Amino acid sequence: TYAAAAPILTIQDGPADITITSPGQGEVTGEDVQFGRELAEAVTRYVAELERLAAKESAAATAADESAERAA
């Protein structure tokens, strides 16, 4: 980031390359702050869903391993 400019958020993941910043010339408005808060809330929900799915898949893998061990 630059001291006299709005912050820049960059996300790079595989083919996705996303950059988010304020559309003004370094100005940051209340709307920009609200958008940042909404973005943070969306990221929080996204991470929670990833964690839920990862835990579910991990539990299923553990159950499958235990079942295979009992069959052996």
Coordinates of C-alpha atoms in Angstrom, one line a residue:
T1 CA 0.0 0.0 0.0
Y2 CA 0.9 3.6 -0.3
A3 CA 0.8 6.1 2.6
A4 CA -1.3 8.7 0.7
A5 CA -3.6 6.3 -1.1
A6 CA -6.5 3.9 -0.3
P7 CA -5.5 0.4 0.6
I8 CA -5.3 -2.3 -2.0
L9 CA -6.5 -5.8 -1.5
T10 CA -5.0 -8.4 -3.9
I11 CA -6.1 -12.0 -4.0
Q12 CA -4.2 -14.5 -6.2
D13 CA -5.4 -18.1 -6.3
G14 CA -4.8 -20.2 -9.3
P15 CA -6.4 -18.6 -12.3
A16 CA -8.1 -16.0 -10.1
D17 CA -6.4 -12.6 -9.8
I18 CA -8.5 -10.0 -7.9
T19 CA -7.6 -6.5 -6.9
I20 CA -9.9 -4.3 -4.8
T21 CA -9.4 -0.7 -3.9
S22 CA -11.3 2.5 -3.5
P23 CA -12.4 3.9 -6.9
G24 CA -11.5 7.5 -5.8
Q25 CA -8.1 9.1 -6.2
G26 CA -6.9 8.1 -2.7
E27 CA -10.2 9.2 -1.1
V28 CA -11.8 6.8 1.3
T29 CA -15.5 7.3 2.0
G30 CA -18.0 5.9 4.4
E31 CA -19.3 3.7 1.6
D32 CA -15.8 2.3 1.1
V33 CA -15.6 1.5 4.8
Q34 CA -19.0 -0.2 4.7
F35 CA -18.0 -2.2 1.6
G36 CA -14.9 -3.3 3.5
R37 CA -17.0 -4.5 6.4
E38 CA -19.4 -6.4 4.2
L39 CA -16.4 -8.0 2.4
A40 CA -14.9 -9.0 5.8
E41 CA -18.3 -10.6 6.8
A42 CA -18.5 -12.5 3.5
V43 CA -14.9 -13.8 4.0
T44 CA -15.8 -14.9 7.5
R45 CA -18.8 -16.9 6.2
Y46 CA -16.7 -18.4 3.4
V47 CA -14.0 -19.5 5.8
A48 CA -16.6 -21.0 8.2
E49 CA -18.1 -23.0 5.3
L50 CA -14.7 -24.2 4.2
E51 CA -14.0 -25.3 7.8
R52 CA -17.3 -27.1 8.0
L53 CA -16.7 -29.0 4.8
A54 CA -13.1 -29.9 5.7
A55 CA -14.2 -31.2 9.1
K56 CA -17.0 -33.3 7.4
E57 CA -14.5 -34.7 4.8
S58 CA -12.0 -35.4 7.6
A59 CA -14.6 -37.3 9.7
A60 CA -15.7 -39.3 6.7
A61 CA -12.0 -40.2 5.8
T62 CA -11.4 -41.2 9.5
A63 CA -14.5 -43.4 9.5
A64 CA -13.5 -45.1 6.2
D65 CA -10.0 -45.8 7.6
E66 CA -11.4 -47.3 10.8
S67 CA -13.8 -49.4 8.8
A68 CA -11.0 -50.7 6.6
E69 CA -8.9 -51.5 9.7
R70 CA -11.7 -53.5 11.2
A71 CA -12.2 -55.4 7.9
A72 CA -8.5 -56.4 7.8

